PDB file of C-alpha atoms and ligand atoms in Angstrom:
ATOM      1  CA  MET A   2     -22.885  80.553  -1.465  1.00  0.00           C
ATOM      2  CA  ARG A   3     -23.560  83.952   0.127  1.00  0.00           C
ATOM      3  CA  HIS A   4     -20.105  85.592  -0.263  1.00  0.00           C
ATOM      4  CA  LEU A   5     -16.739  84.638  -1.742  1.00  0.00           C
ATOM      5  CA  LEU A   6     -14.200  85.654   0.894  1.00  0.00           C
ATOM      6  CA  SER A   7     -11.683  82.831   0.962  1.00  0.00           C
ATOM      7  CA  ILE A   8     -10.895  79.547  -0.785  1.00  0.00           C
ATOM      8  CA  SER A   9     -10.793  77.935   2.657  1.00  0.00           C
ATOM      9  CA  GLU A  10     -14.610  78.151   2.692  1.00  0.00           C
ATOM     10  CA  LEU A  11     -14.964  76.164  -0.545  1.00  0.00           C
ATOM     11  CA  GLU A  12     -15.140  72.397  -1.014  1.00  0.00           C
ATOM     12  CA  ARG A  13     -13.811  70.743  -4.148  1.00  0.00           C
ATOM     13  CA  ALA A  14     -17.405  70.430  -5.409  1.00  0.00           C
ATOM     14  CA  ASP A  15     -17.908  74.222  -5.088  1.00  0.00           C
ATOM     15  CA  ILE A  16     -14.733  74.907  -7.090  1.00  0.00           C
ATOM     16  CA  GLU A  17     -15.809  72.400  -9.738  1.00  0.00           C
ATOM     17  CA  ARG A  18     -19.280  73.918  -9.989  1.00  0.00           C
ATOM     18  CA  ILE A  19     -17.852  77.434 -10.501  1.00  0.00           C
ATOM     19  CA  VAL A  20     -15.276  76.433 -13.116  1.00  0.00           C
ATOM     20  CA  GLU A  21     -17.841  74.324 -14.975  1.00  0.00           C
ATOM     21  CA  GLN A  22     -20.194  77.302 -15.008  1.00  0.00           C
ATOM     22  CA  ALA A  23     -17.287  79.413 -16.304  1.00  0.00           C
ATOM     23  CA  ALA A  24     -16.823  76.963 -19.162  1.00  0.00           C
ATOM     24  CA  ARG A  25     -20.481  77.502 -20.142  1.00  0.00           C
ATOM     25  CA  PHE A  26     -19.904  81.262 -20.092  1.00  0.00           C
ATOM     26  CA  ALA A  27     -16.819  80.842 -22.304  1.00  0.00           C
ATOM     27  CA  GLU A  28     -19.208  79.888 -25.071  1.00  0.00           C
ATOM     28  CA  VAL A  29     -20.928  83.298 -24.663  1.00  0.00           C
ATOM     29  CA  SER A  30     -17.555  85.065 -24.798  1.00  0.00           C
ATOM     30  CA  ASP A  31     -16.879  83.516 -28.198  1.00  0.00           C
ATOM     31  CA  ARG A  32     -20.072  84.974 -29.680  1.00  0.00           C
ATOM     32  CA  GLU A  33     -20.222  88.123 -31.722  1.00  0.00           C
ATOM     33  CA  ILE A  34     -22.579  89.691 -29.160  1.00  0.00           C
ATOM     34  CA  LYS A  35     -20.977  88.723 -25.879  1.00  0.00           C
ATOM     35  CA  LYS A  36     -23.890  89.433 -23.598  1.00  0.00           C
ATOM     36  CA  VAL A  37     -26.605  87.477 -21.785  1.00  0.00           C
ATOM     37  CA  PRO A  38     -29.468  88.894 -19.704  1.00  0.00           C
ATOM     38  CA  ALA A  39     -28.702  86.673 -16.686  1.00  0.00           C
ATOM     39  CA  LEU A  40     -28.183  89.526 -14.184  1.00  0.00           C
ATOM     40  CA  ARG A  41     -30.293  92.235 -15.789  1.00  0.00           C
ATOM     41  CA  GLY A  42     -31.415  94.776 -13.182  1.00  0.00           C
ATOM     42  CA  ARG A  43     -28.711  93.717 -10.688  1.00  0.00           C
ATOM     43  CA  MET A  44     -25.987  96.090  -9.573  1.00  0.00           C
ATOM     44  CA  VAL A  45     -22.328  95.324  -8.974  1.00  0.00           C
ATOM     45  CA  LEU A  46     -20.112  97.795  -7.125  1.00  0.00           C
ATOM     46  CA  ASN A  47     -16.356  97.498  -7.695  1.00  0.00           C
ATOM     47  CA  LEU A  48     -14.586  98.999  -4.678  1.00  0.00           C
ATOM     48  CA  PHE A  49     -10.823  99.194  -5.216  1.00  0.00           C
ATOM     49  CA  TYR A  50      -8.444 100.606  -2.611  1.00  0.00           C
ATOM     50  CA  GLU A  51      -5.395  99.142  -4.346  1.00  0.00           C
ATOM     51  CA  ALA A  52      -4.037  99.209  -7.873  1.00  0.00           C
ATOM     52  CA  SER A  53      -5.494  96.687 -10.294  1.00  0.00           C
ATOM     53  CA  THR A  54      -5.402  96.129 -14.026  1.00  0.00           C
ATOM     54  CA  ARG A  55      -6.628  92.583 -14.655  1.00  0.00           C
ATOM     55  CA  THR A  56      -8.962  92.035 -11.718  1.00  0.00           C
ATOM     56  CA  ARG A  57     -10.871  95.302 -11.969  1.00  0.00           C
ATOM     57  CA  SER A  58     -11.269  95.246 -15.736  1.00  0.00           C
ATOM     58  CA  SER A  59     -12.357  91.614 -15.764  1.00  0.00           C
ATOM     59  CA  PHE A  60     -14.914  92.061 -12.986  1.00  0.00           C
ATOM     60  CA  GLU A  61     -16.341  95.022 -14.879  1.00  0.00           C
ATOM     61  CA  LEU A  62     -16.464  93.067 -18.111  1.00  0.00           C
ATOM     62  CA  ALA A  63     -17.920  90.027 -16.352  1.00  0.00           C
ATOM     63  CA  ALA A  64     -20.745  92.060 -14.805  1.00  0.00           C
ATOM     64  CA  LYS A  65     -21.480  93.806 -18.121  1.00  0.00           C
ATOM     65  CA  ARG A  66     -21.560  90.527 -20.068  1.00  0.00           C
ATOM     66  CA  LEU A  67     -24.221  89.374 -17.613  1.00  0.00           C
ATOM     67  CA  SER A  68     -26.125  92.658 -18.220  1.00  0.00           C
ATOM     68  CA  ALA A  69     -25.695  93.912 -14.639  1.00  0.00           C
ATOM     69  CA  ASP A  70     -25.223  97.629 -13.904  1.00  0.00           C
ATOM     70  CA  VAL A  71     -21.695  98.422 -12.738  1.00  0.00           C
ATOM     71  CA  VAL A  72     -20.391 101.227 -10.537  1.00  0.00           C
ATOM     72  CA  ASN A  73     -16.619 101.510 -10.320  1.00  0.00           C
ATOM     73  CA  PHE A  74     -15.086 103.126  -7.266  1.00  0.00           C
ATOM     74  CA  ALA A  75     -11.352 103.759  -6.897  1.00  0.00           C
ATOM     75  CA  SER A  76     -10.122 105.234  -3.623  1.00  0.00           C
ATOM     76  CA  GLY A  77      -7.876 107.720  -5.494  1.00  0.00           C
ATOM     77  CA  GLY A  78      -9.937 110.787  -6.357  1.00  0.00           C
ATOM     78  CA  SER A  79     -12.706 109.824  -3.884  1.00  0.00           C
ATOM     79  CA  SER A  80     -13.593 111.107  -0.424  1.00  0.00           C
ATOM     80  CA  VAL A  81     -11.161 108.519   0.982  1.00  0.00           C
ATOM     81  CA  GLU A  82      -8.586 111.228   0.227  1.00  0.00           C
ATOM     82  CA  LYS A  83     -10.561 113.487   2.587  1.00  0.00           C
ATOM     83  CA  GLY A  84     -10.312 110.870   5.322  1.00  0.00           C
ATOM     84  CA  GLU A  85     -13.559 108.923   4.861  1.00  0.00           C
ATOM     85  CA  SER A  86     -13.238 105.510   6.516  1.00  0.00           C
ATOM     86  CA  LEU A  87     -13.820 102.165   4.810  1.00  0.00           C
ATOM     87  CA  LYS A  88     -16.997 101.683   6.829  1.00  0.00           C
ATOM     88  CA  ASP A  89     -18.434 105.099   5.970  1.00  0.00           C
ATOM     89  CA  THR A  90     -17.534 104.624   2.311  1.00  0.00           C
ATOM     90  CA  VAL A  91     -19.278 101.243   2.249  1.00  0.00           C
ATOM     91  CA  LEU A  92     -22.346 102.626   4.013  1.00  0.00           C
ATOM     92  CA  THR A  93     -22.474 105.616   1.635  1.00  0.00           C
ATOM     93  CA  LEU A  94     -22.182 103.537  -1.523  1.00  0.00           C
ATOM     94  CA  GLY A  95     -24.452 100.908   0.052  1.00  0.00           C
ATOM     95  CA  ALA A  96     -27.220 103.523  -0.200  1.00  0.00           C
ATOM     96  CA  HIS A  97     -27.280 102.736  -3.943  1.00  0.00           C
ATOM     97  CA  LYS A  98     -28.289  99.174  -2.938  1.00  0.00           C
ATOM     98  CA  PRO A  99     -25.654  97.135  -4.746  1.00  0.00           C
ATOM     99  CA  ASP A 100     -26.409  93.419  -5.026  1.00  0.00           C
ATOM    100  CA  ALA A 101     -22.698  92.578  -4.972  1.00  0.00           C
ATOM    101  CA  ILE A 102     -19.596  94.446  -3.820  1.00  0.00           C
ATOM    102  CA  VAL A 103     -16.262  93.387  -5.261  1.00  0.00           C
ATOM    103  CA  ILE A 104     -13.631  94.715  -2.908  1.00  0.00           C
ATOM    104  CA  ARG A 105      -9.832  94.988  -2.938  1.00  0.00           C
ATOM    105  CA  THR A 106      -7.930  96.551  -0.056  1.00  0.00           C
ATOM    106  CA  PRO A 107      -4.441  96.375   1.427  1.00  0.00           C
ATOM    107  CA  TRP A 108      -5.979  95.182   4.719  1.00  0.00           C
ATOM    108  CA  VAL A 109      -6.161  91.524   5.744  1.00  0.00           C
ATOM    109  CA  GLY A 110      -9.743  90.600   6.630  1.00  0.00           C
ATOM    110  CA  ALA A 111     -11.360  93.761   5.190  1.00  0.00           C
ATOM    111  CA  ALA A 112     -13.663  91.859   2.817  1.00  0.00           C
ATOM    112  CA  ALA A 113     -15.015  89.784   5.716  1.00  0.00           C
ATOM    113  CA  LEU A 114     -15.582  92.960   7.752  1.00  0.00           C
ATOM    114  CA  VAL A 115     -17.504  94.587   4.911  1.00  0.00           C
ATOM    115  CA  ALA A 116     -19.733  91.502   4.716  1.00  0.00           C
ATOM    116  CA  GLY A 117     -21.020  92.456   8.158  1.00  0.00           C
ATOM    117  CA  TRP A 118     -21.852  96.046   7.191  1.00  0.00           C
ATOM    118  CA  THR A 119     -24.093  95.515   4.166  1.00  0.00           C
ATOM    119  CA  GLY A 120     -26.635  93.094   2.782  1.00  0.00           C
ATOM    120  CA  ALA A 121     -24.737  92.793  -0.514  1.00  0.00           C
ATOM    121  CA  ALA A 122     -22.871  89.657  -1.567  1.00  0.00           C
ATOM    122  CA  ILE A 123     -19.151  90.341  -1.038  1.00  0.00           C
ATOM    123  CA  VAL A 124     -16.414  89.140  -3.354  1.00  0.00           C
ATOM    124  CA  ASN A 125     -12.889  89.399  -1.992  1.00  0.00           C
ATOM    125  CA  ALA A 126     -10.752  90.673  -4.868  1.00  0.00           C
ATOM    126  CA  GLY A 127      -7.655  90.715  -2.643  1.00  0.00           C
ATOM    127  CA  ASP A 128      -7.287  91.619   1.041  1.00  0.00           C
ATOM    128  CA  GLY A 129      -3.669  92.525   1.734  1.00  0.00           C
ATOM    129  CA  LYS A 130      -1.490  89.432   1.789  1.00  0.00           C
ATOM    130  CA  HIS A 131      -4.336  87.182   2.887  1.00  0.00           C
ATOM    131  CA  GLU A 132      -6.363  85.847  -0.078  1.00  0.00           C
ATOM    132  CA  HIS A 133      -7.367  86.436  -3.687  1.00  0.00           C
ATOM    133  CA  PRO A 134      -9.908  83.665  -4.280  1.00  0.00           C
ATOM    134  CA  THR A 135     -10.991  84.556  -7.831  1.00  0.00           C
ATOM    135  CA  GLN A 136      -7.349  84.410  -8.947  1.00  0.00           C
ATOM    136  CA  ALA A 137      -7.146  80.849  -7.620  1.00  0.00           C
ATOM    137  CA  LEU A 138     -10.404  79.883  -9.343  1.00  0.00           C
ATOM    138  CA  LEU A 139      -9.281  81.269 -12.688  1.00  0.00           C
ATOM    139  CA  ASP A 140      -5.968  79.456 -12.317  1.00  0.00           C
ATOM    140  CA  VAL A 141      -7.786  76.173 -11.630  1.00  0.00           C
ATOM    141  CA  TYR A 142      -9.950  76.852 -14.694  1.00  0.00           C
ATOM    142  CA  THR A 143      -6.874  77.565 -16.863  1.00  0.00           C
ATOM    143  CA  LEU A 144      -5.128  74.383 -15.741  1.00  0.00           C
ATOM    144  CA  ARG A 145      -8.214  72.245 -16.263  1.00  0.00           C
ATOM    145  CA  GLN A 146      -8.392  73.578 -19.821  1.00  0.00           C
ATOM    146  CA  LYS A 147      -4.779  72.451 -20.336  1.00  0.00           C
ATOM    147  CA  LEU A 148      -4.530  69.279 -18.258  1.00  0.00           C
ATOM    148  CA  GLY A 149      -8.108  68.049 -17.999  1.00  0.00           C
ATOM    149  CA  ALA A 150      -7.728  67.546 -14.253  1.00  0.00           C
ATOM    150  CA  LEU A 151      -5.320  68.643 -11.552  1.00  0.00           C
ATOM    151  CA  ASP A 152      -5.324  65.318  -9.695  1.00  0.00           C
ATOM    152  CA  GLY A 153      -1.754  64.163  -9.109  1.00  0.00           C
ATOM    153  CA  ALA A 154      -0.199  67.167 -10.929  1.00  0.00           C
ATOM    154  CA  SER A 155       2.930  68.604  -9.330  1.00  0.00           C
ATOM    155  CA  ILE A 156       2.596  72.397  -9.032  1.00  0.00           C
ATOM    156  CA  TRP A 157       5.502  74.507  -7.807  1.00  0.00           C
ATOM    157  CA  ILE A 158       4.688  78.033  -6.581  1.00  0.00           C
ATOM    158  CA  VAL A 159       7.914  80.023  -6.658  1.00  0.00           C
ATOM    159  CA  GLY A 160       8.964  83.333  -5.114  1.00  0.00           C
ATOM    160  CA  ASP A 161       7.560  85.791  -2.609  1.00  0.00           C
ATOM    161  CA  VAL A 162       5.121  83.492  -0.827  1.00  0.00           C
ATOM    162  CA  ALA A 163       5.302  85.551   2.374  1.00  0.00           C
ATOM    163  CA  HIS A 164       3.583  88.621   0.952  1.00  0.00           C
ATOM    164  CA  SER A 165       1.416  86.939  -1.670  1.00  0.00           C
ATOM    165  CA  ARG A 166      -2.344  86.509  -1.333  1.00  0.00           C
ATOM    166  CA  VAL A 167      -2.254  84.579  -4.596  1.00  0.00           C
ATOM    167  CA  ALA A 168       0.058  81.982  -3.006  1.00  0.00           C
ATOM    168  CA  ARG A 169      -2.327  81.392  -0.100  1.00  0.00           C
ATOM    169  CA  SER A 170      -5.462  81.074  -2.232  1.00  0.00           C
ATOM    170  CA  ASN A 171      -3.718  78.953  -4.862  1.00  0.00           C
ATOM    171  CA  ILE A 172      -2.130  76.494  -2.415  1.00  0.00           C
ATOM    172  CA  LEU A 173      -5.607  75.871  -0.994  1.00  0.00           C
ATOM    173  CA  ALA A 174      -7.384  75.633  -4.351  1.00  0.00           C
ATOM    174  CA  PHE A 175      -4.781  73.480  -6.120  1.00  0.00           C
ATOM    175  CA  SER A 176      -4.637  71.067  -3.154  1.00  0.00           C
ATOM    176  CA  ARG A 177      -8.427  70.833  -2.963  1.00  0.00           C
ATOM    177  CA  MET A 178      -8.378  69.853  -6.639  1.00  0.00           C
ATOM    178  CA  GLY A 179      -5.959  66.991  -5.969  1.00  0.00           C
ATOM    179  CA  ALA A 180      -2.636  68.560  -7.020  1.00  0.00           C
ATOM    180  CA  ASN A 181       0.614  68.143  -5.063  1.00  0.00           C
ATOM    181  CA  VAL A 182       1.745  71.670  -4.236  1.00  0.00           C
ATOM    182  CA  THR A 183       5.326  72.700  -3.453  1.00  0.00           C
ATOM    183  CA  VAL A 184       6.339  76.243  -2.552  1.00  0.00           C
ATOM    184  CA  ALA A 185       9.907  77.364  -3.220  1.00  0.00           C
ATOM    185  CA  GLY A 186      11.832  80.532  -2.509  1.00  0.00           C
ATOM    186  CA  PRO A 187      14.442  82.060  -0.234  1.00  0.00           C
ATOM    187  CA  PRO A 188      13.803  81.276   3.481  1.00  0.00           C
ATOM    188  CA  THR A 189      13.035  84.954   4.197  1.00  0.00           C
ATOM    189  CA  LEU A 190      10.113  84.822   1.738  1.00  0.00           C
ATOM    190  CA  ILE A 191       8.594  81.524   2.902  1.00  0.00           C
ATOM    191  CA  PRO A 192       6.517  81.863   6.092  1.00  0.00           C
ATOM    192  CA  ARG A 193       7.208  79.148   8.680  1.00  0.00           C
ATOM    193  CA  GLU A 194       3.596  78.089   9.015  1.00  0.00           C
ATOM    194  CA  ILE A 195       2.927  77.726   5.265  1.00  0.00           C
ATOM    195  CA  GLY A 196       3.241  73.907   5.330  1.00  0.00           C
ATOM    196  CA  ALA A 197       0.069  73.829   7.437  1.00  0.00           C
ATOM    197  CA  LEU A 198      -1.863  74.743   4.266  1.00  0.00           C
ATOM    198  CA  GLY A 199      -0.889  71.346   2.881  1.00  0.00           C
ATOM    199  CA  CYS A 200       2.176  72.052   0.728  1.00  0.00           C
ATOM    200  CA  GLU A 201       5.815  70.947   0.601  1.00  0.00           C
ATOM    201  CA  VAL A 202       8.523  73.576   1.100  1.00  0.00           C
ATOM    202  CA  ARG A 203      11.834  73.923  -0.796  1.00  0.00           C
ATOM    203  CA  PHE A 204      14.485  76.613  -0.472  1.00  0.00           C
ATOM    204  CA  SER A 205      16.023  76.041  -3.901  1.00  0.00           C
ATOM    205  CA  LEU A 206      14.915  75.142  -7.426  1.00  0.00           C
ATOM    206  CA  ASP A 207      17.229  72.095  -7.609  1.00  0.00           C
ATOM    207  CA  GLU A 208      14.289  69.714  -8.056  1.00  0.00           C
ATOM    208  CA  ILE A 209      12.052  71.928 -10.187  1.00  0.00           C
ATOM    209  CA  ALA A 210      12.297  69.441 -13.082  1.00  0.00           C
ATOM    210  CA  GLN A 211       9.688  67.329 -11.260  1.00  0.00           C
ATOM    211  CA  ALA A 212       7.053  70.117 -11.594  1.00  0.00           C
ATOM    212  CA  ASP A 213       4.341  69.833 -14.223  1.00  0.00           C
ATOM    213  CA  VAL A 214       3.378  73.454 -13.585  1.00  0.00           C
ATOM    214  CA  VAL A 215       5.648  76.278 -12.440  1.00  0.00           C
ATOM    215  CA  TYR A 216       3.702  79.219 -10.961  1.00  0.00           C
ATOM    216  CA  ALA A 217       5.911  82.296 -10.466  1.00  0.00           C
ATOM    217  CA  LEU A 218       4.891  85.013  -8.002  1.00  0.00           C
ATOM    218  CA  ARG A 219       5.601  88.716  -8.195  1.00  0.00           C
ATOM    219  CA  MET A 220       7.933  90.256  -5.662  1.00  0.00           C
ATOM    220  CA  GLN A 221       5.420  92.297  -3.576  1.00  0.00           C
ATOM    221  CA  HIS A 222       7.492  95.450  -3.021  1.00  0.00           C
ATOM    222  CA  GLU A 223       4.467  97.387  -1.802  1.00  0.00           C
ATOM    223  CA  ARG A 224       4.136  95.033   1.185  1.00  0.00           C
ATOM    224  CA  MET A 225       7.826  95.068   2.125  1.00  0.00           C
ATOM    225  CA  SER A 226       9.092  97.543   4.701  1.00  0.00           C
ATOM    226  CA  GLU A 227      12.643  96.151   4.706  1.00  0.00           C
ATOM    227  CA  ALA A 228      14.969  94.219   2.428  1.00  0.00           C
ATOM    228  CA  TRP A 229      13.859  90.570   2.250  1.00  0.00           C
ATOM    229  CA  VAL A 230      16.430  89.529  -0.332  1.00  0.00           C
ATOM    230  CA  PRO A 231      20.017  90.836  -0.675  1.00  0.00           C
ATOM    231  CA  SER A 232      19.221  92.243  -4.141  1.00  0.00           C
ATOM    232  CA  LEU A 233      16.872  91.517  -7.019  1.00  0.00           C
ATOM    233  CA  ARG A 234      19.882  90.353  -9.040  1.00  0.00           C
ATOM    234  CA  GLU A 235      20.769  87.738  -6.455  1.00  0.00           C
ATOM    235  CA  TYR A 236      17.123  86.703  -6.150  1.00  0.00           C
ATOM    236  CA  ALA A 237      16.919  86.263  -9.921  1.00  0.00           C
ATOM    237  CA  ALA A 238      20.172  84.289  -9.996  1.00  0.00           C
ATOM    238  CA  ALA A 239      18.716  81.690  -7.638  1.00  0.00           C
ATOM    239  CA  PHE A 240      14.967  81.756  -8.352  1.00  0.00           C
ATOM    240  CA  GLN A 241      14.183  83.337 -11.712  1.00  0.00           C
ATOM    241  CA  ILE A 242      12.114  81.092 -13.973  1.00  0.00           C
ATOM    242  CA  ASN A 243      14.000  81.085 -17.259  1.00  0.00           C
ATOM    243  CA  ARG A 244      14.696  78.705 -20.152  1.00  0.00           C
ATOM    244  CA  ARG A 245      17.548  77.117 -18.249  1.00  0.00           C
ATOM    245  CA  ARG A 246      15.218  76.111 -15.436  1.00  0.00           C
ATOM    246  CA  VAL A 247      12.041  75.031 -17.225  1.00  0.00           C
ATOM    247  CA  SER A 248      11.632  72.607 -20.100  1.00  0.00           C
ATOM    248  CA  ALA A 249       9.109  72.545 -22.943  1.00  0.00           C
ATOM    249  CA  ARG A 250       7.067  69.948 -21.001  1.00  0.00           C
ATOM    250  CA  GLN A 251       6.372  72.325 -18.116  1.00  0.00           C
ATOM    251  CA  LEU A 252       3.552  74.882 -18.011  1.00  0.00           C
ATOM    252  CA  VAL A 253       4.453  78.336 -16.677  1.00  0.00           C
ATOM    253  CA  MET A 254       1.950  80.660 -14.996  1.00  0.00           C
ATOM    254  CA  HIS A 255       2.060  84.090 -13.327  1.00  0.00           C
ATOM    255  CA  PRO A 256      -0.829  86.156 -11.904  1.00  0.00           C
ATOM    256  CA  GLY A 257       0.525  89.453 -13.299  1.00  0.00           C
ATOM    257  CA  PRO A 258       1.787  92.095 -13.192  1.00  0.00           C
ATOM    258  CA  VAL A 259       5.187  90.599 -14.075  1.00  0.00           C
ATOM    259  CA  ASN A 260       8.517  92.090 -13.035  1.00  0.00           C
ATOM    260  CA  ARG A 261      10.224  91.142 -16.287  1.00  0.00           C
ATOM    261  CA  GLY A 262      13.741  89.903 -15.690  1.00  0.00           C
ATOM    262  CA  VAL A 263      13.125  89.301 -11.973  1.00  0.00           C
ATOM    263  CA  GLU A 264      10.755  86.395 -11.298  1.00  0.00           C
ATOM    264  CA  LEU A 265      10.406  85.504 -15.004  1.00  0.00           C
ATOM    265  CA  SER A 266      12.908  86.041 -17.812  1.00  0.00           C
ATOM    266  CA  GLY A 267      11.623  88.093 -20.759  1.00  0.00           C
ATOM    267  CA  GLU A 268      11.953  85.018 -22.968  1.00  0.00           C
ATOM    268  CA  VAL A 269       9.630  83.013 -20.747  1.00  0.00           C
ATOM    269  CA  VAL A 270       7.096  85.864 -20.483  1.00  0.00           C
ATOM    270  CA  ASP A 271       6.915  86.075 -24.267  1.00  0.00           C
ATOM    271  CA  SER A 272       6.884  82.352 -24.904  1.00  0.00           C
ATOM    272  CA  PRO A 273       3.588  81.055 -26.349  1.00  0.00           C
ATOM    273  CA  ARG A 274       3.878  78.171 -23.872  1.00  0.00           C
ATOM    274  CA  THR A 275       3.454  80.537 -20.932  1.00  0.00           C
ATOM    275  CA  LEU A 276      -0.190  80.701 -19.835  1.00  0.00           C
ATOM    276  CA  ILE A 277      -0.371  84.364 -18.754  1.00  0.00           C
ATOM    277  CA  THR A 278      -2.788  85.411 -21.521  1.00  0.00           C
ATOM    278  CA  ALA A 279      -4.978  82.350 -20.985  1.00  0.00           C
ATOM    279  CA  GLN A 280      -5.134  83.270 -17.284  1.00  0.00           C
ATOM    280  CA  VAL A 281      -6.337  86.798 -18.117  1.00  0.00           C
ATOM    281  CA  GLN A 282      -8.987  85.424 -20.488  1.00  0.00           C
ATOM    282  CA  ALA A 283     -10.106  82.922 -17.862  1.00  0.00           C
ATOM    283  CA  GLY A 284     -10.510  85.837 -15.444  1.00  0.00           C
ATOM    284  CA  VAL A 285     -13.577  87.150 -17.260  1.00  0.00           C
ATOM    285  CA  VAL A 286     -15.522  83.886 -17.524  1.00  0.00           C
ATOM    286  CA  VAL A 287     -14.632  82.742 -14.007  1.00  0.00           C
ATOM    287  CA  ARG A 288     -15.731  86.093 -12.563  1.00  0.00           C
ATOM    288  CA  MET A 289     -18.953  85.836 -14.584  1.00  0.00           C
ATOM    289  CA  ALA A 290     -19.505  82.447 -12.947  1.00  0.00           C
ATOM    290  CA  VAL A 291     -18.800  83.835  -9.462  1.00  0.00           C
ATOM    291  CA  LEU A 292     -21.190  86.790  -9.882  1.00  0.00           C
ATOM    292  CA  TYR A 293     -23.814  84.508 -11.368  1.00  0.00           C
ATOM    293  CA  GLU A 294     -23.478  82.023  -8.517  1.00  0.00           C
ATOM    294  CA  LEU A 295     -23.790  84.749  -5.876  1.00  0.00           C
ATOM    295  CA  LEU A 296     -26.588  86.733  -7.470  1.00  0.00           C
ATOM    296  CA  SER A 297     -28.827  84.116  -8.991  1.00  0.00           C
ATOM    297  CA  GLY A 298     -28.720  81.278  -6.456  1.00  0.00           C
ATOM    298  CA  ALA A 299     -27.105  78.013  -7.526  1.00  0.00           C
ATOM    299  CA  ARG A 300     -29.077  77.685 -10.750  1.00  0.00           C
ATOM    300  CA  THR A 301     -27.093  76.444 -13.715  1.00  0.00           C
ATOM    301  CA  PHE A 302     -26.816  78.803 -16.632  1.00  0.00           C
ATOM    302  CA  SER A 303     -27.433  77.094 -19.956  1.00  0.00           C
ATOM    303  CA  PRO A 304     -26.747  79.368 -22.878  1.00  0.00           C
ATOM    304  CA  VAL A 305     -29.568  79.585 -25.399  1.00  0.00           C
ATOM    305  CA  PRO A 306     -28.082  78.433 -28.722  1.00  0.00           C
ATOM    306  CA  GLU A 307     -27.199  81.274 -31.035  1.00  0.00           C
ATOM    307  CA  PRO A 308     -29.638  81.661 -33.932  1.00  0.00           C
ATOM    308  CA  GLN A 309     -28.109  80.086 -37.033  1.00  0.00           C
ATOM    309  CA  LEU A 310     -28.441  81.839 -40.355  1.00  0.00           C
ATOM    310  CA  ALA A 311     -30.021  79.628 -42.994  1.00  0.00           C
TER     311      ALA A 311
HETATM  312  N1  LIG B   3      -2.469  90.777  -9.222  1.00  0.00           N
HETATM  313  C1  LIG B   3      -2.215  89.865  -8.120  1.00  0.00           C
HETATM  314  C2  LIG B   3      -2.678  90.473  -6.812  1.00  0.00           C
HETATM  315  O1  LIG B   3      -3.326  91.491  -6.801  1.00  0.00           O
HETATM  316  C3  LIG B   3      -0.797  89.445  -8.063  1.00  0.00           C
HETATM  317  C4  LIG B   3       0.192  90.532  -7.810  1.00  0.00           C
HETATM  318  O2  LIG B   3      -0.143  91.717  -7.703  1.00  0.00           O
HETATM  319  O3  LIG B   3       1.353  90.164  -7.702  1.00  0.00           O
HETATM  320  O4  LIG B   3      -2.408  89.911  -5.776  1.00  0.00           O
END
């Protein structure tokens, strides 16, 4: 694998290889000294043109746990504010010879463009409403930890599918792994062509009891130029995931950040059954696996056993 731009480029075997590698790295994350020399001397550049809490911190942590050098770039406070273009910024920072560039932008296709401007391996950490492949991989990892396998599982992705890159990447990844994916939300937030990705479409939560996993999406206000739902209150009345709508048998996920009381009720956010924290933890080991895969060839990492005290 040269870059990670989109889940559409991955076969099931690629996804399995990455999440299995992540499981080996999880062992390192449980150690007292959470570091291995796997990418010593390599450099990872985090290039973020959009807000991020989980993705940026976990890529940084992932690179550091592999002993890579990390440079963090946020567009705020940089020469982007003086009008420097994406291309010039990439070429400027490319002078430091990064081995990998992790990039998030509000622009669909930007990660693929950057791949043509530099010799570095590119990881798409979110390109507008297009894709967020590492989110999908960490969600597959989290579900495999819980369910063993995704084959035959019914996964409902609920909410603002239209503006969500997570929805696109996750529909593809969950289907590749054998799950039956349904998307549900108000018609204004479900793009017409979404079924072509291989999912069912519902405009209500009437049949949500059949889901094994309920994956709520955040309302993407920053990508909305007009009102897509009458009001958040009405949206929540019909589509909020709350105790009334999900049972103890069902797993609940959300990529974060959560709009508490909109797509998820506070009770569900705080419930120990909700997998949000497990998803964040998975983010570090899955991103370690992605960086390792891109920067060290397809070799398998086998952790050296920790020395045992006599
Ligand atoms: N953090 C995810 C993303 O960047 C989900 C979200 O923001 O709603 O796409």
